[in-house]
Each structure stands twice: as structure tokens, then as C-alpha cells.
Amino acid sequence: MAPEKIIIDTDPGVDDILALLLALSASAEEIELLLISLTFGNIDVENCLRNTVSLFHILDKELEWRKQTGRPLGYGSLRQYKPIVAVGAERPLEDQVLMADYFHGLDGLGGIHTTAPHFTPTELWRHLFHSPSADSAPIPADSPTALPHENLFTASSSPAYLEILEQLKRHPPHTVTIIAVGPLTNLALAAAHDPETFLLAKEVVIMSGTVDLEGNVTPTAEFNAYADAVAAARVFALTSREPKSTIPPGASLKAYPDVLSRQLNLTAFPLDITTMHLLNEAEFEALTGPLREEGSPLAQWAHVFIHATFRKMESLYAVEGDAAKRVQDVDISLHDPLCVWYVLTRAVSGWKAVEGRDIRVDAVGQWTRGMFVVDRRTRRRPTEEEVADGQEVEGDCDGWLHPRLGNRVRQMVESPDRDAFGRAMIKQIFE
């Protein structure tokens, strides 16, 4: 059976790095990671690149350590395939930049490049940085000689959105899954540039938004959806039979054609499901502590930023006046890794979704930017035969009940075994 071909669009903070590690540690028969496309989000895009290069730098050291100590190498996907890394959007389509450095630290990994600089590769990684706002140009011939870890990936000089389209063209239609775990700006740019090629994706899996749970940056919005609500709304519009019915007004990017060959197959993992998939600190320490003491570069590196994340969770959620939380009571949610886990295991029974849900992203609201809006009314949706094309349903505005209008999103609501996920992820990544 052929491996799942995937693109990961990401803004590498802590859980993004865990998502990348989960994909790279899969077997060569499970996943072929074609492209890591970088976007602003948790941090600025240049720090995203530094974190990605650091990841490969550490993995290069980890594989050598495992070889020298006679351990199973693992990371079959990484050793078999060589993903492309492309730098993408530096800012949202229309709004001001919002970053989550308050949570992930200014560098996205809890300050690791300052507190533990020996894990960070030489500044020569900067020769890989190519601003997508500049004219596309190859990396200069006089760039520094490639470092050892650069043998594990290929640096692209094309903007990420063009590299996404290139990968979709290069492979048979509907064989490449895009996993997007940051703001959806790169995806929106790709879709605007060439919507029919973008629709060649097998599935677009996103960590974005919240439906019934409170938001994590506003009362109603999750960070990724809020950071570029216009981009999210444009991507969601491609799930509609008539995209113009939900596309944001006055957007700077060109409108989609009135008729497209198909609808986007979009699966959303909102906070409602991802928040419940946890990594416990005591369990993480039990699994990785011995490896760290034995000299695993990966365990030592990850301990720094994951430990910082547990401490941040304590400071954000501890109740004033309460005694400090016990270590074994601290958890972090595995938002982004869950999307990769789904692609790895979607054939396993136990994944449950609400199919074809009309979820719309508010891109212009004063207090509700990035909110996932759903119709909670109990009115029956008329059939197409009952509603003439172009007509509103009586007593309904904006086409919420119209059979052709609105988005059709698969909202994931349940996984096979949420309590076991954190442990299974850590064992695959570190063992």
C-alpha cells in the first residue's frame, strides 16, 4: 500500500514541532512528507524557519546517536524521503499581525535558542531564508556550504503557496493531503492563484476554530482562525457549491470563478476535540527522562521547550491563591499532532465527524473576528426542488437554509482513543 502523501503547513511552535516529529517518525510505508510550508503565526516566519532547521539539526544528531548506541533508528519516513521546506506568508491577508509569542515564547520554543543555544545550528541557516514578498530568486551560488542536517531536507526558493501548487501538480489528482496547523494564509494564496489546482488535494485537514468551546484568544475565536480570519473564510468557501455565498466582502484577493470542478474536501479539528487530547508532564518525564539521561539529543532538546510549556500552563491557569500544581497534574493539549494522527490512522474505526456542516468564519466582526458561526436553528432545510435557484428560503437571510449555498465542512468530534494518544505519540517520536 502506498504511503499517504502529505504537505504540512505550519508555524512551528511547540505542538507544531510535535506534529512534524510525529509525521517524520512514521514508517516509510505510512507517510511521505512532501513539503513543510511555513507561515507566520505563533511567531514570525523567520523564527519558524529557524525552528524547522533546528528540528532537522537535532534529528541528524539523534539518528547518529541511535546508530552509535545500537538502537532502532526509527524515522523511516525521514530516512526514505527528503521533504522540501518553503517559506511562506509573513502576515495575514488583510488584518494586523497577531502572534502567540506570549505562550510559545519569542522564538516559538519557550526561549530555547537563548537558554540552550547549543541545540541551535549555526547562524548559517539564515542563507535558507527567502522572503516571499521579494521577487523569487534562487539561493545565491556563494551561499555557505550545506550543513550536515541540510541533507535531510531541500530548501525551496519559491514562496510556499507556489510550492503547494507545484506539489499538487506533480502528483496524481486527489493523492496529496494538506495538513494545515497554523493560520490559513498560504492555503488562501494558493487557492486564489489557481483554485482548480488547489482542488486537486485529496483532503485538507486543519487545526482551526472552535464551535461549542470557548476561544483561546477571544471568547469566541481560536488563534489560527483569528490570526487570519479572511484566509480561513476563503478556504472554507471552497467547500460550497457556490463559493461566492460565503466569501468575505471586499477581500483583496480575486474572487473564485462562479463554477468550479468540485468542492474542497475539508476536515476541521476545532478546539472542541483537540483540547481534550492531552500530554501529561509526569507521563512525558517517565517516558523520556531515561532517554535524556542516556544522551538522546532529541529527548534533551524537546525537554527544554516542553518543560517551558508546562510551566506556562501553570502560570496561565493556576487559580490565584492556590498552592502550586503538582507536576503530575499539568497537561498540555496536543492540538496540531492530532491532525497528523488522524491522517496516520483515519482507516481505524472510532473517528467520528459531523458531515457537511455549514461552518462559516466571521472575517469582519468587531468582537467576533475568527468565530466559527453555525446555524443552531431547528428549521428544516428545503430540497433543491422546493427552492428555485437564486431565491432565498422564506424567512432566512444569507442562505443558511438554502440547499446550494453555504459551506460544507466535516467537523471531527471524536477520536478512537483520546486517553492513549499522548502516550502513543511520545513512544513513536522518542523510541
Short mmCIF file of C-alpha atoms in Angstrom, two decimals:
data_model
loop_
_atom_site.label_atom_id
_atom_site.label_comp_id
_atom_site.label_asym_id
_atom_site.label_seq_id
_atom_site.Cartn_x
_atom_site.Cartn_y
_atom_site.Cartn_z
CA MET A 1 0.00 0.00 0.00
CA ALA A 2 1.37 3.40 -0.98
CA PRO A 3 2.17 5.86 1.82
CA GLU A 4 -0.02 8.90 2.47
CA LYS A 5 1.47 11.86 0.60
CA ILE A 6 1.19 14.92 2.80
CA ILE A 7 2.03 18.62 2.98
CA ILE A 8 2.27 20.20 6.43
CA ASP A 9 1.58 23.94 6.50
CA THR A 10 2.80 25.16 9.86
CA ASP A 11 4.03 27.95 12.14
CA PRO A 12 6.41 25.87 14.26
CA GLY A 13 5.78 26.43 17.91
CA VAL A 14 5.72 23.63 20.46
CA ASP A 15 2.80 21.50 19.31
CA ASP A 16 3.66 22.15 15.65
CA ILE A 17 7.12 20.64 16.27
CA LEU A 18 5.47 17.60 17.87
CA ALA A 19 3.22 17.29 14.81
CA LEU A 20 6.25 17.40 12.49
CA LEU A 21 8.08 14.83 14.63
CA LEU A 22 5.04 12.56 14.55
CA ALA A 23 4.96 12.68 10.75
CA LEU A 24 8.71 12.24 10.29
CA SER A 25 8.84 9.36 12.76
CA ALA A 26 6.23 7.37 10.84
CA SER A 27 7.36 4.48 8.69
CA ALA A 28 8.14 4.98 5.01
CA GLU A 29 5.09 2.86 4.26
CA GLU A 30 2.81 5.18 6.24
CA ILE A 31 3.75 8.74 5.26
CA GLU A 32 5.69 10.57 2.59
CA LEU A 33 6.13 14.16 3.73
CA LEU A 34 6.48 16.14 0.52
CA LEU A 35 6.61 19.69 1.82
CA ILE A 36 6.80 21.73 5.00
CA SER A 37 5.36 25.13 4.13
CA LEU A 38 5.95 27.84 6.72
CA THR A 39 3.65 30.67 7.71
CA PHE A 40 3.65 33.41 10.32
CA GLY A 41 1.54 32.55 13.32
CA ASN A 42 2.89 31.54 16.70
CA ILE A 43 5.94 33.64 15.80
CA ASP A 44 7.34 35.49 12.79
CA VAL A 45 8.15 33.36 9.77
CA GLU A 46 11.94 33.71 10.08
CA ASN A 47 11.84 32.18 13.56
CA CYS A 48 9.58 29.48 12.10
CA LEU A 49 12.37 28.67 9.67
CA ARG A 50 14.99 28.66 12.44
CA ASN A 51 12.87 26.20 14.44
CA THR A 52 12.39 23.95 11.42
CA VAL A 53 16.10 23.91 10.64
CA SER A 54 16.81 23.23 14.32
CA LEU A 55 14.45 20.27 14.15
CA PHE A 56 16.41 18.69 11.32
CA HIS A 57 19.69 19.58 13.04
CA ILE A 58 18.60 17.67 16.16
CA LEU A 59 17.21 14.74 14.17
CA ASP A 60 20.53 14.41 12.36
CA LYS A 61 22.26 14.14 15.75
CA GLU A 62 19.57 11.79 17.08
CA LEU A 63 19.90 9.33 14.21
CA GLU A 64 23.67 9.28 14.66
CA TRP A 65 23.27 8.69 18.41
CA ARG A 66 20.83 5.85 17.83
CA LYS A 67 23.18 4.28 15.30
CA GLN A 68 26.16 4.51 17.66
CA THR A 69 24.23 3.05 20.59
CA GLY A 70 22.71 0.21 18.59
CA ARG A 71 19.13 1.41 18.94
CA PRO A 72 16.46 1.07 16.27
CA LEU A 73 16.70 4.14 14.06
CA GLY A 74 13.00 4.65 13.53
CA TYR A 75 12.04 7.70 11.47
CA GLY A 76 11.54 5.62 8.35
CA SER A 77 9.71 8.42 6.56
CA LEU A 78 12.51 10.90 7.23
CA ARG A 79 15.21 8.44 6.13
CA GLN A 80 13.34 7.40 2.97
CA TYR A 81 12.11 10.78 1.75
CA LYS A 82 13.54 14.29 1.73
CA PRO A 83 10.86 16.94 2.29
CA ILE A 84 11.01 20.40 0.79
CA VAL A 85 10.97 23.37 3.17
CA ALA A 86 9.43 26.57 1.78
CA VAL A 87 8.96 29.94 3.46
CA GLY A 88 5.50 31.45 3.14
CA ALA A 89 3.28 34.25 4.35
CA GLU A 90 4.74 36.86 6.67
CA ARG A 91 1.43 38.49 7.56
CA PRO A 92 -2.34 37.93 7.21
CA LEU A 93 -4.18 38.88 4.05
CA GLU A 94 -5.90 41.93 5.49
CA ASP A 95 -5.62 42.24 9.27
CA GLN A 96 -2.86 43.26 11.62
CA VAL A 97 -0.37 40.59 12.61
CA LEU A 98 -1.20 38.65 15.76
CA MET A 99 1.33 36.19 17.12
CA ALA A 100 1.21 33.75 20.05
CA ASP A 101 4.66 34.54 21.38
CA TYR A 102 3.07 35.22 24.78
CA PHE A 103 2.53 31.45 25.03
CA HIS A 104 5.27 29.90 22.89
CA GLY A 105 7.97 32.48 23.66
CA LEU A 106 9.51 34.99 21.28
CA ASP A 107 11.29 32.19 19.39
CA GLY A 108 8.31 29.80 19.42
CA LEU A 109 10.07 27.19 21.57
CA GLY A 110 9.99 28.69 25.03
CA GLY A 111 13.23 30.66 24.59
CA ILE A 112 15.32 27.59 23.78
CA HIS A 113 17.64 29.44 21.41
CA THR A 114 18.69 31.67 24.31
CA THR A 115 18.54 29.30 27.28
CA ALA A 116 20.03 26.31 25.46
CA PRO A 117 21.88 27.73 22.42
CA HIS A 118 23.98 24.58 21.99
CA PHE A 119 20.90 22.94 20.42
CA THR A 120 20.57 25.64 17.74
CA PRO A 121 22.51 25.23 14.49
CA THR A 122 24.95 27.88 13.38
CA GLU A 123 23.56 31.13 12.02
CA LEU A 124 24.49 29.82 8.57
CA TRP A 125 20.87 28.58 8.42
CA ARG A 126 19.93 32.16 7.51
CA HIS A 127 21.11 31.60 3.94
CA LEU A 128 17.98 29.48 3.51
CA PHE A 129 15.69 32.38 4.31
CA HIS A 130 13.87 33.77 1.31
CA SER A 131 11.21 36.38 1.82
CA PRO A 132 8.15 35.59 -0.30
CA SER A 133 7.50 39.31 -0.54
CA ALA A 134 10.62 39.66 -2.67
CA ASP A 135 10.98 38.54 -6.26
CA SER A 136 11.59 34.81 -6.47
CA ALA A 137 15.25 34.08 -6.94
CA PRO A 138 17.46 31.05 -6.43
CA ILE A 139 19.72 30.86 -3.41
CA PRO A 140 22.96 32.63 -4.38
CA ALA A 141 25.80 30.46 -5.64
CA ASP A 142 28.12 31.86 -2.98
CA SER A 143 25.87 30.67 -0.12
CA PRO A 144 27.63 28.72 2.64
CA THR A 145 28.30 25.05 2.10
CA ALA A 146 25.37 22.88 3.16
CA LEU A 147 25.43 21.74 6.76
CA PRO A 148 25.00 18.01 7.56
CA HIS A 149 21.38 18.35 8.65
CA GLU A 150 20.51 20.02 5.32
CA ASN A 151 20.88 16.60 3.73
CA LEU A 152 17.56 15.74 5.40
CA PHE A 153 15.54 18.40 3.57
CA THR A 154 15.57 20.55 0.43
CA ALA A 155 15.29 24.32 0.75
CA SER A 156 12.96 25.94 -1.78
CA SER A 157 13.41 29.46 -3.08
CA SER A 158 9.75 29.63 -4.15
CA PRO A 159 7.06 31.12 -1.91
CA ALA A 160 5.24 28.40 -0.01
CA TYR A 161 1.90 28.89 -1.76
CA LEU A 162 3.50 28.25 -5.16
CA GLU A 163 5.33 25.21 -3.79
CA ILE A 164 1.98 23.84 -2.51
CA LEU A 165 0.52 24.15 -6.01
CA GLU A 166 3.64 22.59 -7.55
CA GLN A 167 3.33 19.52 -5.32
CA LEU A 168 -0.35 19.15 -6.19
CA LYS A 169 0.50 19.30 -9.91
CA ARG A 170 3.42 16.89 -9.58
CA HIS A 171 1.40 14.03 -8.11
CA PRO A 172 -1.76 12.28 -9.33
CA PRO A 173 -5.00 14.11 -8.58
CA HIS A 174 -6.51 13.57 -5.13
CA THR A 175 -3.48 11.79 -3.67
CA VAL A 176 -1.96 14.62 -1.59
CA THR A 177 -3.39 15.60 1.79
CA ILE A 178 -2.65 19.08 3.16
CA ILE A 179 -2.42 19.31 6.95
CA ALA A 180 -2.63 22.96 7.99
CA VAL A 181 -1.92 23.70 11.65
CA GLY A 182 -1.37 27.47 11.53
CA PRO A 183 -3.19 30.44 10.02
CA LEU A 184 -4.52 29.52 6.57
CA THR A 185 -2.82 32.33 4.66
CA ASN A 186 -0.61 30.11 2.47
CA LEU A 187 -3.60 27.98 1.55
CA ALA A 188 -5.73 31.01 0.71
CA LEU A 189 -2.96 32.41 -1.51
CA ALA A 190 -2.60 29.08 -3.32
CA ALA A 191 -6.35 28.78 -3.84
CA ALA A 192 -6.63 32.34 -5.16
CA HIS A 193 -3.71 31.85 -7.55
CA ASP A 194 -5.01 28.59 -9.05
CA PRO A 195 -8.23 27.28 -7.48
CA GLU A 196 -8.58 24.26 -9.77
CA THR A 197 -5.10 23.01 -8.94
CA PHE A 198 -5.75 23.59 -5.24
CA LEU A 199 -8.87 21.47 -5.51
CA LEU A 200 -6.70 18.55 -6.62
CA ALA A 201 -5.91 17.96 -2.94
CA LYS A 202 -7.25 14.68 -1.60
CA GLU A 203 -8.22 16.34 1.68
CA VAL A 204 -7.36 19.49 3.60
CA VAL A 205 -7.12 18.82 7.33
CA ILE A 206 -6.97 21.90 9.53
CA MET A 207 -6.50 22.69 13.21
CA SER A 208 -8.63 25.79 13.45
CA GLY A 209 -11.50 27.41 15.26
CA THR A 210 -13.95 26.41 17.93
CA VAL A 211 -17.64 25.60 17.69
CA ASP A 212 -19.07 24.97 21.16
CA LEU A 213 -15.98 25.56 23.30
CA GLU A 214 -14.74 28.99 24.34
CA GLY A 215 -11.96 30.54 22.26
CA ASN A 216 -8.34 30.80 23.34
CA VAL A 217 -7.66 34.37 22.14
CA THR A 218 -11.17 35.87 22.37
CA PRO A 219 -14.35 34.47 23.93
CA THR A 220 -15.36 33.07 20.53
CA ALA A 221 -12.19 32.62 18.48
CA GLU A 222 -9.27 30.20 18.34
CA PHE A 223 -5.85 31.61 17.46
CA ASN A 224 -5.37 30.19 13.94
CA ALA A 225 -8.81 31.33 12.78
CA TYR A 226 -8.41 34.75 14.40
CA ALA A 227 -4.86 35.35 13.09
CA ASP A 228 -6.15 35.39 9.50
CA ALA A 229 -9.92 35.18 9.50
CA VAL A 230 -10.15 36.32 5.87
CA ALA A 231 -7.89 33.48 4.74
CA ALA A 232 -9.89 30.95 6.76
CA ALA A 233 -13.17 32.22 5.32
CA ARG A 234 -11.81 31.98 1.76
CA VAL A 235 -10.61 28.41 2.24
CA PHE A 236 -13.92 27.41 3.81
CA ALA A 237 -15.78 28.99 0.87
CA LEU A 238 -14.28 26.37 -1.44
CA THR A 239 -16.41 23.73 0.31
CA SER A 240 -19.54 25.46 -1.01
CA ARG A 241 -21.27 24.68 -4.27
CA GLU A 242 -21.40 28.45 -4.70
CA PRO A 243 -18.26 29.90 -3.06
CA LYS A 244 -19.43 33.48 -3.55
CA SER A 245 -22.19 32.81 -0.99
CA THR A 246 -19.70 32.78 1.91
CA ILE A 247 -16.56 34.55 0.66
CA PRO A 248 -15.75 37.68 2.73
CA PRO A 249 -16.80 41.02 1.22
CA GLY A 250 -14.20 43.40 -0.11
CA ALA A 251 -11.32 40.92 0.01
CA SER A 252 -8.06 41.96 -1.66
CA LEU A 253 -7.59 38.61 -3.43
CA LYS A 254 -9.55 37.93 -6.59
CA ALA A 255 -12.86 36.13 -6.35
CA TYR A 256 -13.17 32.48 -7.26
CA PRO A 257 -14.85 31.57 -10.55
CA ASP A 258 -18.61 31.10 -10.29
CA VAL A 259 -18.25 27.47 -11.36
CA LEU A 260 -15.54 25.12 -10.10
CA SER A 261 -14.98 21.48 -10.94
CA ARG A 262 -15.52 20.21 -7.41
CA GLN A 263 -15.86 21.22 -3.77
CA LEU A 264 -12.96 21.19 -1.34
CA ASN A 265 -12.82 18.17 0.95
CA LEU A 266 -12.18 20.00 4.23
CA THR A 267 -11.88 18.32 7.64
CA ALA A 268 -11.72 20.66 10.64
CA PHE A 269 -10.24 19.86 14.04
CA PRO A 270 -11.51 22.70 16.26
CA LEU A 271 -10.62 23.21 19.91
CA ASP A 272 -13.72 21.17 20.79
CA ILE A 273 -11.81 17.96 20.00
CA THR A 274 -8.12 18.91 20.15
CA THR A 275 -8.25 20.39 23.66
CA MET A 276 -9.28 17.01 25.06
CA HIS A 277 -6.17 15.21 23.75
CA LEU A 278 -3.54 15.74 26.39
CA LEU A 279 0.10 15.16 27.21
CA ASN A 280 0.71 14.80 30.93
CA GLU A 281 4.01 16.03 32.34
CA ALA A 282 4.57 13.09 34.67
CA GLU A 283 3.98 10.65 31.80
CA PHE A 284 6.23 12.62 29.47
CA GLU A 285 9.01 12.58 32.08
CA ALA A 286 8.57 8.86 32.71
CA LEU A 287 8.91 8.06 29.01
CA THR A 288 11.67 10.48 28.02
CA GLY A 289 13.64 11.02 31.22
CA PRO A 290 15.71 7.82 30.91
CA LEU A 291 16.47 8.61 27.25
CA ARG A 292 17.56 12.11 28.19
CA GLU A 293 19.94 10.72 30.81
CA GLU A 294 21.35 8.23 28.31
CA GLY A 295 22.24 11.05 25.92
CA SER A 296 19.40 11.25 23.39
CA PRO A 297 19.78 14.64 21.64
CA LEU A 298 16.09 14.62 20.72
CA ALA A 299 14.91 13.93 24.29
CA GLN A 300 17.28 16.57 25.68
CA TRP A 301 16.17 19.18 23.13
CA ALA A 302 12.45 18.51 23.49
CA HIS A 303 12.67 18.55 27.28
CA VAL A 304 13.70 22.22 27.24
CA PHE A 305 10.73 23.59 25.30
CA ILE A 306 8.13 21.13 26.58
CA HIS A 307 9.16 21.79 30.17
CA ALA A 308 8.80 25.53 29.46
CA THR A 309 5.32 24.88 28.08
CA PHE A 310 4.20 23.03 31.18
CA ARG A 311 5.40 25.95 33.30
CA LYS A 312 3.50 28.39 31.07
CA MET A 313 0.33 26.33 31.50
CA GLU A 314 0.76 26.57 35.27
CA SER A 315 1.11 30.34 35.15
CA LEU A 316 -1.89 30.82 32.83
CA TYR A 317 -4.39 28.56 34.52
CA ALA A 318 -3.43 28.33 38.19
CA VAL A 319 -6.05 29.94 40.40
CA GLU A 320 -4.73 32.86 42.42
CA GLY A 321 -4.05 31.84 45.98
CA ASP A 322 -3.99 28.11 45.26
CA ALA A 323 -0.95 26.05 46.10
CA ALA A 324 1.31 25.31 43.13
CA LYS A 325 0.01 22.47 41.00
CA ARG A 326 1.63 19.13 41.40
CA VAL A 327 3.77 18.10 38.42
CA GLN A 328 1.55 15.12 37.59
CA ASP A 329 -1.50 17.41 37.32
CA VAL A 330 -0.11 19.55 34.49
CA ASP A 331 -1.19 18.80 30.92
CA ILE A 332 -0.79 20.40 27.52
CA SER A 333 -3.24 19.93 24.68
CA LEU A 334 -1.99 18.21 21.53
CA HIS A 335 -3.86 20.37 19.04
CA ASP A 336 -1.62 20.02 15.98
CA PRO A 337 -0.34 16.45 16.43
CA LEU A 338 -3.92 15.19 16.46
CA CYS A 339 -4.33 16.24 12.82
CA VAL A 340 -1.29 14.17 11.81
CA TRP A 341 -2.52 11.26 13.92
CA TYR A 342 -5.82 11.36 12.03
CA VAL A 343 -4.08 11.07 8.67
CA LEU A 344 -1.98 8.20 10.02
CA THR A 345 -4.98 6.31 11.42
CA ARG A 346 -8.09 7.52 9.59
CA ALA A 347 -8.80 3.96 8.43
CA VAL A 348 -9.12 2.91 12.07
CA SER A 349 -12.66 2.74 13.42
CA GLY A 350 -13.52 5.27 16.08
CA TRP A 351 -13.05 8.55 14.23
CA LYS A 352 -16.40 10.33 14.20
CA ALA A 353 -17.40 13.52 12.43
CA VAL A 354 -20.36 15.74 11.73
CA GLU A 355 -20.53 15.65 7.95
CA GLY A 356 -21.36 18.59 5.69
CA ARG A 357 -21.73 21.16 8.44
CA ASP A 358 -22.28 24.75 7.30
CA ILE A 359 -19.49 26.41 9.28
CA ARG A 360 -18.73 29.99 8.29
CA VAL A 361 -15.83 32.11 9.55
CA ASP A 362 -16.62 35.66 10.61
CA ALA A 363 -13.94 37.81 8.98
CA VAL A 364 -15.31 41.30 9.71
CA GLY A 365 -16.98 41.29 13.13
CA GLN A 366 -15.81 43.81 15.71
CA TRP A 367 -15.97 41.30 18.58
CA THR A 368 -16.37 38.04 16.67
CA ARG A 369 -13.46 38.01 14.19
CA GLY A 370 -12.43 34.40 13.59
CA MET A 371 -15.60 32.98 15.14
CA PHE A 372 -16.94 29.73 13.66
CA VAL A 373 -20.61 30.51 13.07
CA VAL A 374 -23.11 27.64 12.78
CA ASP A 375 -26.88 27.60 12.38
CA ARG A 376 -28.41 26.33 15.62
CA ARG A 377 -31.99 26.79 14.46
CA THR A 378 -34.12 23.69 14.09
CA ARG A 379 -35.81 24.66 10.84
CA ARG A 380 -35.89 22.08 8.07
CA ARG A 381 -33.63 22.65 5.06
CA PRO A 382 -35.76 22.60 1.88
CA THR A 383 -34.75 20.43 -1.06
CA GLU A 384 -33.40 21.91 -4.30
CA GLU A 385 -36.70 21.12 -5.97
CA GLU A 386 -38.50 23.18 -3.36
CA VAL A 387 -36.25 26.20 -3.81
CA ALA A 388 -35.71 27.88 -7.18
CA ASP A 389 -32.09 28.76 -7.96
CA GLY A 390 -31.09 32.14 -6.69
CA GLN A 391 -34.01 32.51 -4.31
CA GLU A 392 -33.76 32.85 -0.56
CA VAL A 393 -35.68 30.49 1.68
CA GLU A 394 -38.61 32.31 3.17
CA GLY A 395 -37.65 33.90 6.49
CA ASP A 396 -33.95 33.05 6.09
CA CYS A 397 -31.15 35.52 5.34
CA ASP A 398 -27.72 34.78 3.86
CA GLY A 399 -28.65 31.35 2.54
CA TRP A 400 -28.28 29.33 5.74
CA LEU A 401 -31.15 27.03 4.76
CA HIS A 402 -30.63 27.12 1.00
CA PRO A 403 -29.50 23.70 -0.29
CA ARG A 404 -26.87 25.17 -2.65
CA LEU A 405 -25.50 27.97 -0.51
CA GLY A 406 -23.21 27.88 2.50
CA ASN A 407 -20.15 25.79 3.34
CA ARG A 408 -19.98 22.03 3.79
CA VAL A 409 -17.27 21.16 6.31
CA ARG A 410 -16.51 17.87 8.03
CA GLN A 411 -16.16 18.68 11.74
CA MET A 412 -14.24 15.99 13.60
CA VAL A 413 -15.79 15.32 17.02
CA GLU A 414 -14.30 12.07 18.33
CA SER A 415 -11.08 10.04 18.02
CA PRO A 416 -10.56 6.28 18.56
CA ASP A 417 -8.85 6.56 21.97
CA ARG A 418 -8.12 10.05 23.17
CA ASP A 419 -6.70 8.95 26.54
CA ALA A 420 -4.00 6.85 24.87
CA PHE A 421 -2.95 9.34 22.21
CA GLY A 422 -0.36 11.33 24.19
CA ARG A 423 1.48 8.24 25.32
CA ALA A 424 1.37 6.63 21.85
CA MET A 425 2.72 9.82 20.25
CA ILE A 426 5.62 10.12 22.69
CA LYS A 427 6.58 6.47 22.27
CA GLN A 428 6.63 6.78 18.47
CA ILE A 429 8.65 10.01 18.48
CA PHE A 430 11.22 9.14 21.11
CA GLU A 431 11.54 5.37 20.97
#
